[in-house]
XYZ file of C-alpha atoms in Angstrom:
413
model
C -0.262 -63.878 54.642
C -0.596 -67.039 52.377
C -1.650 -70.186 53.868
C 0.554 -72.803 52.117
C 3.704 -73.059 54.523
C 5.893 -73.823 51.433
C 4.760 -70.711 49.459
C 4.920 -68.521 52.498
C 8.525 -69.676 53.324
C 9.710 -69.480 49.613
C 7.842 -66.233 48.635
C 7.787 -64.249 51.661
C 11.039 -65.070 53.510
C 13.058 -62.521 51.582
C 10.449 -59.451 51.160
C 10.934 -56.029 52.569
C 7.544 -57.170 54.645
C 9.418 -59.763 56.131
C 12.514 -58.210 57.291
C 10.468 -55.674 58.814
C 8.835 -58.019 61.023
C 9.897 -61.741 60.542
C 8.494 -62.732 64.283
C 4.871 -62.713 63.066
C 6.017 -64.901 59.993
C 7.788 -67.477 62.175
C 4.972 -67.507 64.821
C 2.686 -68.677 62.068
C 5.101 -71.245 60.870
C 5.670 -72.699 64.316
C 2.006 -73.967 64.316
C 1.391 -74.486 60.611
C 4.483 -75.827 59.596
C 7.442 -76.336 62.181
C 9.699 -77.910 59.803
C 8.496 -76.029 56.436
C 9.853 -77.266 53.217
C 11.124 -74.517 50.810
C 12.199 -73.701 47.489
C 14.406 -70.684 47.812
C 16.137 -68.973 45.127
C 19.394 -70.994 45.025
C 16.882 -74.194 43.930
C 18.289 -76.612 46.504
C 15.598 -78.666 48.601
C 15.801 -76.962 51.976
C 13.717 -77.505 55.439
C 13.322 -74.639 57.594
C 13.127 -75.752 61.393
C 11.303 -73.165 63.588
C 10.280 -74.617 67.133
C 12.978 -73.989 69.944
C 12.988 -77.878 70.955
C 13.696 -78.878 67.324
C 16.136 -76.310 66.828
C 17.979 -76.917 70.071
C 18.231 -80.907 68.943
C 18.869 -79.800 65.475
C 21.878 -77.829 66.180
C 23.820 -80.733 67.793
C 22.389 -83.417 65.519
C 25.057 -85.371 64.057
C 23.003 -86.578 61.198
C 23.068 -82.889 60.112
C 26.509 -82.303 58.733
C 28.187 -79.109 58.619
C 30.499 -80.324 56.302
C 29.512 -78.405 53.107
C 32.026 -80.010 50.905
C 30.245 -83.144 51.538
C 27.132 -81.594 49.765
C 29.557 -80.000 47.124
C 27.284 -79.658 44.328
C 24.611 -77.798 46.361
C 27.410 -75.762 48.189
C 29.111 -74.704 44.573
C 25.052 -73.552 43.500
C 24.519 -71.395 46.389
C 27.963 -69.711 46.941
C 29.845 -70.265 43.937
C 33.405 -72.009 43.327
C 35.058 -68.899 44.890
C 33.844 -69.319 48.453
C 35.323 -72.865 48.789
C 38.795 -71.750 49.447
C 37.605 -69.246 52.237
C 35.332 -71.823 53.768
C 37.917 -74.447 55.002
C 37.538 -73.918 58.411
C 35.563 -75.030 61.800
C 32.443 -73.492 60.694
C 32.109 -75.899 57.801
C 33.277 -79.092 59.217
C 32.443 -81.998 61.462
C 34.402 -83.939 63.975
C 37.264 -84.838 63.922
C 38.214 -82.060 61.693
C 36.020 -79.310 63.414
C 37.479 -80.511 66.827
C 41.264 -80.027 65.637
C 40.564 -76.662 64.122
C 38.423 -75.226 66.988
C 41.220 -76.476 69.325
C 43.634 -74.200 67.884
C 41.817 -71.025 68.235
C 39.640 -71.972 71.279
C 42.326 -70.608 74.024
C 42.089 -66.819 72.487
C 38.262 -66.915 73.491
C 38.184 -68.092 77.066
C 36.315 -66.172 79.531
C 39.580 -65.451 81.419
C 41.263 -64.452 78.080
C 38.704 -62.149 76.893
C 38.212 -60.630 80.527
C 41.887 -59.436 80.052
C 40.756 -57.690 77.018
C 38.323 -55.123 79.058
C 40.685 -52.285 79.378
C 41.557 -52.139 75.574
C 37.650 -52.400 74.775
C 36.836 -49.843 77.265
C 39.451 -47.645 75.660
C 38.091 -48.164 72.035
C 34.367 -47.453 73.427
C 35.525 -44.120 75.004
C 37.582 -42.968 71.932
C 34.539 -43.663 69.468
C 32.109 -42.100 71.790
C 34.545 -39.037 71.924
C 34.399 -38.777 68.201
C 30.519 -38.643 67.881
C 28.610 -35.402 67.519
C 26.511 -34.992 70.312
C 23.848 -32.559 69.317
C 23.009 -33.311 65.720
C 21.732 -36.963 64.056
C 24.668 -39.519 63.850
C 23.878 -43.084 62.367
C 25.396 -45.128 65.043
C 26.304 -47.932 63.144
C 29.187 -46.704 61.016
C 30.054 -44.100 64.318
C 30.017 -46.815 66.939
C 28.742 -50.232 66.379
C 30.744 -51.248 63.482
C 34.027 -49.920 64.343
C 34.226 -51.209 67.841
C 34.054 -54.927 67.272
C 36.332 -54.454 63.711
C 39.184 -52.633 65.999
C 38.868 -55.473 68.679
C 39.307 -58.403 66.131
C 41.831 -56.413 64.041
C 43.695 -56.166 67.235
C 43.492 -59.567 68.178
C 44.224 -61.061 64.779
C 47.112 -58.419 64.034
C 45.577 -56.935 61.239
C 47.220 -53.461 60.485
C 44.752 -50.409 61.703
C 45.308 -49.066 58.001
C 43.545 -52.068 56.730
C 40.313 -52.187 58.905
C 37.962 -50.343 56.298
C 39.039 -52.484 53.819
C 38.208 -55.865 55.849
C 34.865 -54.271 56.851
C 34.001 -53.498 53.317
C 34.953 -56.794 52.063
C 33.328 -58.757 54.386
C 30.181 -56.823 53.917
C 30.071 -57.433 50.262
C 30.365 -61.134 50.867
C 27.658 -61.242 53.189
C 25.129 -58.829 51.675
C 25.007 -60.070 47.799
C 22.318 -61.511 45.995
C 21.656 -64.022 43.198
C 22.161 -61.663 40.216
C 25.455 -62.006 37.937
C 26.385 -58.697 39.172
C 25.887 -59.663 42.840
C 27.679 -62.801 42.214
C 30.898 -61.305 40.474
C 31.146 -58.494 43.647
C 30.919 -61.564 45.720
C 33.564 -63.746 43.752
C 36.029 -60.825 43.759
C 35.415 -59.750 47.356
C 36.349 -63.307 48.244
C 39.333 -63.322 45.997
C 40.690 -60.319 47.498
C 40.112 -61.530 51.106
C 42.039 -64.729 50.027
C 44.758 -62.906 48.806
C 44.837 -60.254 51.719
C 45.065 -63.207 54.509
C 47.667 -64.983 52.228
C 49.950 -61.791 52.013
C 49.296 -60.833 55.839
C 50.520 -64.758 56.714
C 53.579 -64.348 54.634
C 54.392 -60.979 56.318
C 53.888 -62.184 60.000
C 56.050 -65.495 59.147
C 58.971 -62.967 58.622
C 58.012 -60.516 61.247
C 55.646 -62.484 64.112
C 53.668 -60.293 66.341
C 51.880 -60.775 69.793
C 48.440 -61.456 67.812
C 46.655 -64.692 67.166
C 47.275 -65.047 63.710
C 51.004 -65.243 64.351
C 50.220 -67.930 67.034
C 48.349 -69.927 64.588
C 51.196 -69.395 61.980
C 53.529 -71.046 64.485
C 51.236 -73.734 65.196
C 50.883 -74.642 61.618
C 54.711 -74.233 61.170
C 55.571 -76.603 64.124
C 53.082 -79.246 64.185
C 51.470 -78.958 60.795
C 48.053 -78.916 62.667
C 46.928 -76.614 60.283
C 46.975 -77.008 56.260
C 48.087 -73.403 54.773
C 44.479 -73.155 53.333
C 42.686 -73.921 56.698
C 45.110 -70.987 58.197
C 43.825 -68.435 55.447
C 40.179 -69.685 55.896
C 40.376 -69.523 59.585
C 41.702 -66.069 59.766
C 38.999 -65.152 57.117
C 36.235 -66.718 59.800
C 37.639 -65.012 62.575
C 37.398 -61.483 60.853
C 34.100 -61.955 59.228
C 32.426 -63.605 62.221
C 34.338 -61.532 64.847
C 32.541 -58.199 63.966
C 29.400 -58.257 61.681
C 27.116 -60.315 64.327
C 28.631 -58.195 67.177
C 27.850 -54.993 65.373
C 24.583 -55.971 64.219
C 23.669 -57.161 68.085
C 24.707 -53.727 69.508
C 22.677 -51.842 66.714
C 19.854 -53.731 67.571
C 19.998 -53.650 71.399
C 20.350 -49.725 71.137
C 17.455 -49.380 68.888
C 15.122 -51.620 70.956
C 16.257 -49.927 74.329
C 15.387 -46.747 72.873
C 12.275 -48.104 71.606
C 11.364 -49.509 75.200
C 12.118 -46.603 77.561
C 10.864 -48.332 80.720
C 13.179 -51.276 79.922
C 16.272 -48.638 79.306
C 15.286 -47.096 82.584
C 15.245 -50.109 84.619
C 18.683 -50.890 83.240
C 19.918 -47.593 84.263
C 18.458 -47.859 87.903
C 19.862 -51.403 88.248
C 23.238 -51.538 86.011
C 23.894 -54.940 87.741
C 21.186 -56.227 85.253
C 23.672 -55.514 81.988
C 24.547 -59.078 81.662
C 21.198 -60.341 81.876
C 19.812 -57.388 79.754
C 22.511 -58.335 77.101
C 21.161 -62.196 77.253
C 17.573 -60.675 77.032
C 18.250 -58.622 73.793
C 19.928 -61.660 72.308
C 17.090 -63.597 72.758
C 14.468 -60.790 71.655
C 16.081 -59.729 68.399
C 19.718 -61.009 68.165
C 21.903 -60.535 64.962
C 22.036 -64.289 63.992
C 18.489 -64.820 62.586
C 19.119 -68.265 61.154
C 22.099 -70.751 61.526
C 24.341 -71.675 58.562
C 23.286 -74.427 56.562
C 23.362 -77.894 57.487
C 22.622 -80.860 55.211
C 21.124 -84.165 56.043
C 23.450 -87.222 55.500
C 20.430 -89.443 56.141
C 16.591 -89.362 56.328
C 15.859 -87.133 59.304
C 12.434 -86.761 61.232
C 11.505 -83.466 63.296
C 8.009 -82.538 64.492
C 6.373 -85.434 62.095
C 8.189 -84.005 58.918
C 10.857 -86.085 57.218
C 13.833 -84.543 56.035
C 15.163 -86.547 53.299
C 18.840 -87.460 53.036
C 20.816 -84.619 50.930
C 18.380 -82.030 51.768
C 19.656 -78.705 53.383
C 18.543 -77.631 56.696
C 17.997 -74.240 58.076
C 17.451 -73.491 61.837
C 15.478 -70.492 62.272
C 17.212 -68.953 65.708
C 14.916 -66.117 65.679
C 11.918 -67.928 65.850
C 13.047 -70.557 68.363
C 14.037 -67.458 70.537
C 10.402 -66.266 70.623
C 8.953 -69.639 71.036
C 6.269 -69.571 73.658
C 6.442 -73.175 74.492
C 9.918 -72.114 76.078
C 9.502 -68.515 77.173
C 6.753 -66.778 78.854
C 5.480 -63.761 76.847
C 8.064 -64.230 74.394
C 7.425 -61.262 72.106
C 7.886 -58.851 75.122
C 11.306 -57.060 75.994
C 12.015 -57.701 79.679
C 15.579 -57.253 80.979
C 14.234 -58.493 84.407
C 13.255 -61.847 82.858
C 13.360 -64.466 85.644
C 15.540 -67.478 85.093
C 17.379 -65.845 81.762
C 20.118 -68.297 82.133
C 22.794 -67.870 79.311
C 22.242 -71.152 78.080
C 18.264 -70.804 77.506
C 18.346 -68.955 74.313
C 20.031 -70.221 71.231
C 21.310 -66.658 69.866
C 24.943 -68.173 69.905
C 23.952 -71.728 68.762
C 24.374 -74.708 71.029
C 26.203 -78.042 70.936
C 29.870 -78.434 69.340
C 29.266 -75.607 66.955
C 28.368 -73.142 69.952
C 29.923 -69.657 68.969
C 33.671 -69.693 69.925
C 33.591 -65.790 70.234
C 30.504 -65.407 72.567
C 32.379 -64.190 75.557
C 34.074 -61.643 73.647
C 30.696 -60.472 72.000
C 28.932 -60.322 75.410
C 31.736 -58.133 76.739
C 31.824 -55.879 73.769
C 27.856 -55.593 74.177
C 27.903 -55.072 77.468
C 30.397 -52.383 77.737
C 28.984 -50.660 74.819
C 25.607 -50.298 76.329
C 26.832 -49.371 79.666
C 29.184 -46.704 78.194
C 26.816 -45.144 75.651
C 23.819 -44.750 77.942
C 25.961 -43.707 80.952
C 27.489 -40.866 78.886
C 24.164 -40.030 77.032
C 21.331 -39.928 79.255
C 19.009 -38.120 77.063
C 19.657 -39.940 73.853
C 16.959 -40.485 71.681
C 16.161 -41.652 67.866
C 16.375 -39.063 65.502
C 13.026 -39.978 63.991
C 11.184 -42.488 66.021
C 7.923 -41.987 63.963
C 9.913 -43.348 60.901
C 10.477 -46.772 62.092
C 13.367 -48.837 61.768
C 15.093 -49.994 58.442
C 16.139 -53.183 58.414
C 18.902 -55.116 56.389
C 17.431 -56.675 53.080
C 19.943 -59.852 52.636
C 19.409 -62.897 50.126
C 19.902 -65.300 52.816
C 18.124 -64.217 56.062
C 21.058 -65.330 58.098
C 21.662 -62.095 59.877
C 19.218 -59.694 61.535
C 20.517 -56.349 61.512
C 19.599 -52.730 61.109
C 20.643 -50.832 57.767
C 20.955 -47.500 59.562
C 20.504 -46.358 63.377
C 20.180 -42.614 63.338
C 20.190 -41.153 66.726
C 20.800 -37.740 68.732
C 23.069 -38.489 71.486
C 22.303 -35.317 73.490
C 19.458 -33.820 72.210
C 18.892 -29.979 73.172
C 16.254 -29.045 75.892
């Protein structure tokens, strides 16, 4: 590993070696450069925050704006003009706009409302497991981890079943493109297709409303003018995009790590009451959100003795904060019985006003997925444990997820 922090962050953070083990890299930065200047491929001055205390503070620091329209030149250089229309939502806004937009959808994701979805989620889990081949290798990502949250969020929004695969494909294209011309064209086309799709779906639901969240948002928009038309389209996209990818990767990561830590899996099976805490530990240990989405400094800001100048972009390394030994004992160990593992200890779902709106739903889906999967297939194993996991290679280390998860659900004796 190179010794210059800026060189490390800029040159190594998107390499296959980094994807295989980002945690060693982050451990180095927490000591050598906890607020590390970077020159990423998009060329904008960026600082990476890696320590827990700094990360938690930065996630709720009003000086670090989420309104990327306020940094429009930087925003366009990174994501392109086509993304602007889809990003006019709560994720990319500050108060009071963020407060208004979040209030519109908050009631759909309260713990009580989410708990009411349990029977439907149970039904989806069982049907997906019924369709999995038991005694031959199966990639659990496309067979189980991705369909579960995409069906749930499509049900919630009122997206027709025949459009689920298209939504997943377009969202994946938006998330996994690079900086080359061909990749940018694919990203732009996917964004335009998504905008057109949700515009058409909203028109259809105005004519024939359903018992779904999108119809409810349309009613609010048309009655109170609380949402602009573009905010409505963008909010639908955000809920679709955020509502399935992070949960799918979380389920995949969790299954992989439990199969790779048989003592932890055995403890969970012997003590099913640990499931809720185990999910929190799995989010902390290797969750699906590696870095929080971009913020930018509206004024000079200092963290851990490093000045972040006004106008610079800021990335907060959630994966690093969740392995900080100043916060967690033996942070590189997976321990489903970790004492004091309160749900607000890790930062896997964020912190502050932008705390993940869908966290209750993600938790329930992951809990039910793991419980039913490991109850049903008691001898489940990785198809080729010696091969090691193959992790996603993405231009922005925002997601932490597997590219594949080959398992045998019920291996022969």
